[in-house]
mmCIF file of C-alpha atoms in Angstrom:
data_model
loop_
_atom_site.group_PDB
_atom_site.id
_atom_site.type_symbol
_atom_site.label_atom_id
_atom_site.label_comp_id
_atom_site.label_asym_id
_atom_site.label_seq_id
_atom_site.Cartn_x
_atom_site.Cartn_y
_atom_site.Cartn_z
ATOM 1 C CA MET A 246 24.016 15.582 29.228
ATOM 2 C CA GLU A 247 24.894 18.535 31.418
ATOM 3 C CA SER A 248 21.203 19.133 32.212
ATOM 4 C CA ILE A 249 21.024 15.540 33.498
ATOM 5 C CA ILE A 250 24.032 16.171 35.746
ATOM 6 C CA ILE A 251 22.577 19.460 36.984
ATOM 7 C CA SER A 252 19.164 17.850 37.557
ATOM 8 C CA TYR A 253 20.829 15.282 39.849
ATOM 9 C CA ILE A 254 23.326 17.608 41.562
ATOM 10 C CA LEU A 255 20.835 20.355 42.490
ATOM 11 C CA PRO A 256 18.418 18.125 44.458
ATOM 12 C CA ILE A 257 21.300 16.378 46.222
ATOM 13 C CA LEU A 258 22.841 19.741 47.125
ATOM 14 C CA GLY A 259 19.419 21.002 48.269
ATOM 15 C CA VAL A 260 18.887 17.948 50.501
ATOM 16 C CA LEU A 261 22.391 18.333 51.961
ATOM 17 C CA ILE A 262 21.752 22.009 52.775
ATOM 18 C CA LEU A 263 18.420 21.087 54.416
ATOM 19 C CA LEU A 264 20.115 18.338 56.464
ATOM 20 C CA VAL A 265 22.785 20.804 57.664
ATOM 21 C CA CYS A 266 19.997 23.244 58.651
ATOM 22 C CA VAL A 267 18.125 20.544 60.597
ATOM 23 C CA GLY A 268 21.428 19.498 62.174
ATOM 24 C CA ALA A 269 21.946 23.090 63.330
ATOM 25 C CA PHE A 270 19.082 22.592 65.769
ATOM 26 C CA LEU A 271 20.385 19.229 66.987
ATOM 27 C CA PHE A 272 24.160 19.665 67.128
ATOM 28 C CA PRO A 273 26.365 22.276 68.832
ATOM 29 C CA TYR A 274 27.624 23.884 65.589
ATOM 30 C CA GLY A 275 24.148 25.373 65.160
ATOM 31 C CA GLU A 276 24.593 27.710 68.139
ATOM 32 C CA LYS A 277 26.728 29.985 65.909
ATOM 33 C CA PHE A 278 23.869 30.455 63.453
ATOM 34 C CA LYS A 279 20.784 30.699 65.676
ATOM 35 C CA GLY A 280 21.064 34.397 66.477
ATOM 36 C CA LYS A 281 22.499 35.550 63.139
ATOM 37 C CA ILE A 282 20.359 37.625 60.778
ATOM 38 C CA GLN A 283 20.860 37.833 57.036
ATOM 39 C CA LYS A 284 19.705 40.911 55.070
ATOM 40 C CA ILE A 285 18.495 40.294 51.540
ATOM 41 C CA LYS A 286 18.018 43.290 49.238
ATOM 42 C CA ALA A 287 16.366 42.601 45.896
ATOM 43 C CA PHE A 288 13.856 44.392 43.666
ATOM 44 C CA GLY A 289 13.509 47.248 46.120
ATOM 45 C CA LEU A 290 12.733 44.944 49.036
ATOM 46 C CA VAL A 291 14.788 44.477 52.163
ATOM 47 C CA LEU A 292 14.262 41.206 53.990
ATOM 48 C CA GLU A 293 15.816 40.249 57.274
ATOM 49 C CA VAL A 294 15.803 36.507 57.932
ATOM 50 C CA SER A 295 17.845 34.227 60.109
ATOM 51 C CA VAL A 296 20.820 32.527 58.454
ATOM 52 C CA ILE A 297 19.241 29.108 58.999
ATOM 53 C CA THR A 298 15.985 30.241 57.341
ATOM 54 C CA PHE A 299 17.995 31.685 54.449
ATOM 55 C CA PHE A 300 19.792 28.351 53.932
ATOM 56 C CA VAL A 301 16.482 26.441 54.215
ATOM 57 C CA MET A 302 15.085 28.650 51.408
ATOM 58 C CA VAL A 303 18.222 28.089 49.283
ATOM 59 C CA GLY A 304 18.029 24.332 49.913
ATOM 60 C CA MET A 305 14.343 24.250 48.949
ATOM 61 C CA ILE A 306 15.026 26.279 45.786
ATOM 62 C CA PHE A 307 17.805 23.851 44.769
ATOM 63 C CA LEU A 308 15.599 20.866 45.539
ATOM 64 C CA LEU A 309 12.566 22.181 43.637
ATOM 65 C CA LEU A 310 14.677 23.347 40.690
ATOM 66 C CA GLY A 311 16.317 19.927 40.492
ATOM 67 C CA VAL A 312 12.950 18.173 40.586
ATOM 68 C CA TYR A 313 11.662 20.501 37.847
ATOM 69 C CA LEU A 314 14.708 19.764 35.660
ATOM 70 C CA GLN A 315 14.278 16.014 36.241
ATOM 71 C CA MET A 316 10.613 16.197 35.230
ATOM 72 C CA LYS A 317 11.486 18.213 32.137
ATOM 73 C CA ASN A 318 14.179 15.675 31.243
ATOM 74 C CA TYR A 319 11.701 12.794 31.660
ATOM 75 C CA GLU A 320 9.160 14.596 29.463
ATOM 76 C CA GLU A 321 11.778 15.132 26.742
ATOM 77 C CA ARG A 322 12.785 11.468 26.890
ATOM 78 C CA LEU A 323 9.133 10.405 26.730
ATOM 79 C CA ASP A 324 8.538 12.665 23.720
ATOM 80 C CA LYS A 325 11.628 11.245 22.011
ATOM 81 C CA ALA A 326 10.531 7.681 22.789
ATOM 82 C CA GLN A 327 7.060 8.437 21.378
ATOM 83 C CA LEU A 328 8.618 9.888 18.204
ATOM 84 C CA ASP A 329 10.916 6.861 17.873
ATOM 85 C CA ARG A 330 7.931 4.539 18.323
ATOM 86 C CA ASP A 331 5.921 6.424 15.703
ATOM 87 C CA ASN A 332 8.875 6.286 13.276
ATOM 88 C CA ALA A 333 9.310 2.566 13.916
ATOM 89 C CA ASN A 334 5.589 1.941 13.333
ATOM 90 C CA ALA A 335 5.706 3.935 10.087
ATOM 91 C CA ALA A 336 8.761 1.963 8.937
ATOM 92 C CA LEU A 337 7.047 -1.315 9.862
ATOM 93 C CA THR A 338 3.916 -0.331 7.952
ATOM 94 C CA LEU A 339 6.053 0.562 4.945
ATOM 95 C CA ALA A 340 7.959 -2.703 5.231
ATOM 96 C CA LYS A 341 4.694 -4.649 5.154
ATOM 97 C CA LYS A 342 3.793 -3.075 1.808
ATOM 98 C CA MET A 343 5.555 -4.143 -1.339
ATOM 99 C CA GLU A 344 5.439 -4.228 -5.089
ATOM 100 C CA LEU A 345 4.226 -7.508 -6.536
ATOM 101 C CA THR A 346 4.187 -8.656 -10.141
ATOM 102 C CA ALA A 347 1.824 -11.369 -11.418
ATOM 103 C CA VAL A 348 1.755 -13.031 -14.835
ATOM 104 C CA ILE A 349 -1.751 -13.254 -16.351
ATOM 105 C CA THR A 350 -2.924 -15.641 -19.034
ATOM 106 C CA LEU A 351 -6.437 -15.021 -20.358
ATOM 107 C CA GLU A 352 -8.832 -17.944 -20.660
ATOM 108 C CA ASN A 353 -9.791 -18.875 -24.249
ATOM 109 C CA VAL A 354 -7.389 -16.270 -25.680
ATOM 110 C CA GLY A 355 -4.435 -17.221 -27.842
ATOM 111 C CA GLU A 356 -1.750 -15.306 -29.684
ATOM 112 C CA ASP A 357 -4.042 -14.691 -32.672
ATOM 113 C CA ASN A 358 -6.866 -13.007 -30.705
ATOM 114 C CA MET A 359 -4.826 -11.400 -27.885
ATOM 115 C CA PRO A 360 -6.092 -7.890 -26.944
ATOM 116 C CA LYS A 361 -3.760 -4.962 -27.572
ATOM 117 C CA LEU A 362 -1.838 -3.764 -24.526
ATOM 118 C CA GLU A 363 -3.067 -0.176 -24.957
ATOM 119 C CA ASP A 364 -6.716 -1.399 -24.798
ATOM 120 C CA ILE A 365 -6.259 -3.241 -21.484
ATOM 121 C CA GLN A 366 -7.272 -1.883 -18.074
ATOM 122 C CA CYS A 367 -6.878 -3.790 -14.848
ATOM 123 C CA SER A 368 -8.197 -3.113 -11.353
ATOM 124 C CA TYR A 369 -8.830 -4.988 -8.132
ATOM 125 C CA TYR A 370 -11.166 -4.780 -5.150
ATOM 126 C CA LEU A 371 -10.135 -5.577 -1.571
ATOM 127 C CA TYR A 372 -12.511 -7.277 0.857
ATOM 128 C CA GLY A 373 -14.360 -4.623 2.818
ATOM 129 C CA ASP A 374 -13.400 -1.865 0.348
ATOM 130 C CA MET A 375 -15.200 -2.011 -2.963
ATOM 131 C CA THR A 376 -13.343 0.995 -4.373
ATOM 132 C CA PRO A 377 -11.494 -0.131 -7.523
ATOM 133 C CA LYS A 378 -7.734 0.191 -7.405
ATOM 134 C CA ARG A 379 -5.899 0.472 -10.730
ATOM 135 C CA ILE A 380 -2.992 -1.799 -11.608
ATOM 136 C CA ASN A 381 -0.285 -1.195 -14.184
ATOM 137 C CA VAL A 382 -0.353 -3.704 -17.055
ATOM 138 C CA ILE A 383 2.721 -4.501 -19.165
ATOM 139 C CA LYS A 384 3.676 -7.175 -21.714
ATOM 140 C CA GLY A 385 4.146 -10.680 -20.370
ATOM 141 C CA TYR A 386 6.943 -13.111 -21.010
ATOM 142 C CA ARG A 387 5.085 -14.698 -23.900
ATOM 143 C CA SER A 388 2.929 -13.043 -26.536
ATOM 144 C CA ASP A 389 -0.249 -14.554 -24.985
ATOM 145 C CA GLN A 390 0.413 -13.125 -21.474
ATOM 146 C CA PHE A 391 0.254 -9.856 -19.574
ATOM 147 C CA LYS A 392 2.023 -8.868 -16.395
ATOM 148 C CA ILE A 393 0.251 -6.800 -13.756
ATOM 149 C CA ILE A 394 2.081 -4.815 -11.094
ATOM 150 C CA PHE A 395 0.502 -4.286 -7.670
ATOM 151 C CA GLN A 396 1.931 -1.167 -6.006
ATOM 152 C CA ASP A 397 2.198 -0.859 -2.195
ATOM 153 C CA ILE A 398 0.202 -3.987 -1.514
ATOM 154 C CA SER A 399 0.116 -5.356 2.007
ATOM 155 C CA SER A 400 1.496 -8.810 2.708
ATOM 156 C CA LYS A 401 -1.937 -9.733 4.105
ATOM 157 C CA ALA A 402 -3.959 -8.394 1.172
ATOM 158 C CA HIS A 403 -6.994 -10.482 0.326
ATOM 159 C CA ILE A 404 -8.357 -9.405 -3.020
ATOM 160 C CA ALA A 405 -12.060 -10.018 -3.480
ATOM 161 C CA GLN A 406 -11.921 -9.581 -7.243
ATOM 162 C CA LEU A 407 -9.288 -8.968 -9.925
ATOM 163 C CA VAL A 408 -10.705 -7.594 -13.194
ATOM 164 C CA LEU A 409 -8.903 -7.252 -16.533
ATOM 165 C CA GLU A 410 -10.906 -5.527 -19.283
ATOM 166 C CA ASP A 411 -10.401 -4.965 -22.991
ATOM 167 C CA VAL A 412 -11.950 -1.480 -23.342
ATOM 168 C CA SER A 413 -12.137 -1.726 -27.145
ATOM 169 C CA THR A 414 -14.395 -4.818 -27.087
ATOM 170 C CA GLY A 415 -15.822 -4.725 -23.544
ATOM 171 C CA ASN A 416 -14.569 -8.261 -22.800
ATOM 172 C CA LYS A 417 -13.709 -8.895 -19.143
ATOM 173 C CA TRP A 418 -11.721 -11.557 -17.358
ATOM 174 C CA LEU A 419 -12.160 -12.041 -13.602
ATOM 175 C CA LYS A 420 -10.409 -13.790 -10.773
ATOM 176 C CA GLU A 421 -12.387 -14.101 -7.533
ATOM 177 C CA ASN A 422 -10.887 -14.556 -4.077
ATOM 178 C CA PHE A 423 -7.275 -13.822 -4.998
ATOM 179 C CA MET A 424 -4.557 -13.808 -2.318
ATOM 180 C CA PRO A 425 -1.272 -12.950 -4.070
ATOM 181 C CA LEU A 426 0.999 -13.683 -1.109
ATOM 182 C CA GLU A 427 -0.909 -16.661 0.271
ATOM 183 C CA PRO A 428 -1.075 -19.156 -2.568
ATOM 184 C CA MET A 429 -3.740 -21.848 -2.372
ATOM 185 C CA TYR A 430 -3.057 -25.364 -3.609
ATOM 186 C CA ILE A 431 -5.475 -28.172 -4.341
ATOM 187 C CA LEU A 432 -3.912 -31.421 -3.214
ATOM 188 C CA GLU A 433 -4.761 -34.605 -5.026
ATOM 189 C CA SER A 434 -5.359 -37.845 -3.218
ATOM 190 C CA GLY A 435 -2.386 -40.144 -3.364
ATOM 191 C CA SER A 436 -3.901 -43.496 -2.509
#
């Protein structure tokens, strides 16, 4: 906060000093300063400059320092805004991903020939990415069902293929074109 105040005060003070110096040439109060010499000793150097020139240099230093501090402040605020935007985008991406559970019933499989849970593997393939992604499989609500748990799935996920396999027998069950968060309904004619 204090750097913001300083970055505004220094340029204003520098402009005021420069205006007083310009006014010294236009108004009568400047007659006192026109012939005066100021000696500056620093770093082994001795400079002799007029008082007006000295104040012009001080005014310019204040002005340039204030502009530098303002630019630095703007850069810091831009960096912070960029970081905030990146954090917000990361949070939004995370919010779009969720855990989803689906109940699976296998076609032509009843309670008497249901595969064992430990023999079941399930995976899915997304459109455009044919790398299989594993899914956790747990017991379903009934003895002839399984539940699968999609981890970190996007709300817009379009699954090209869902595959459940009994590794002990090699039997597979497939579901093509599966959109877990965009259910499709077939409407019957109501004439």
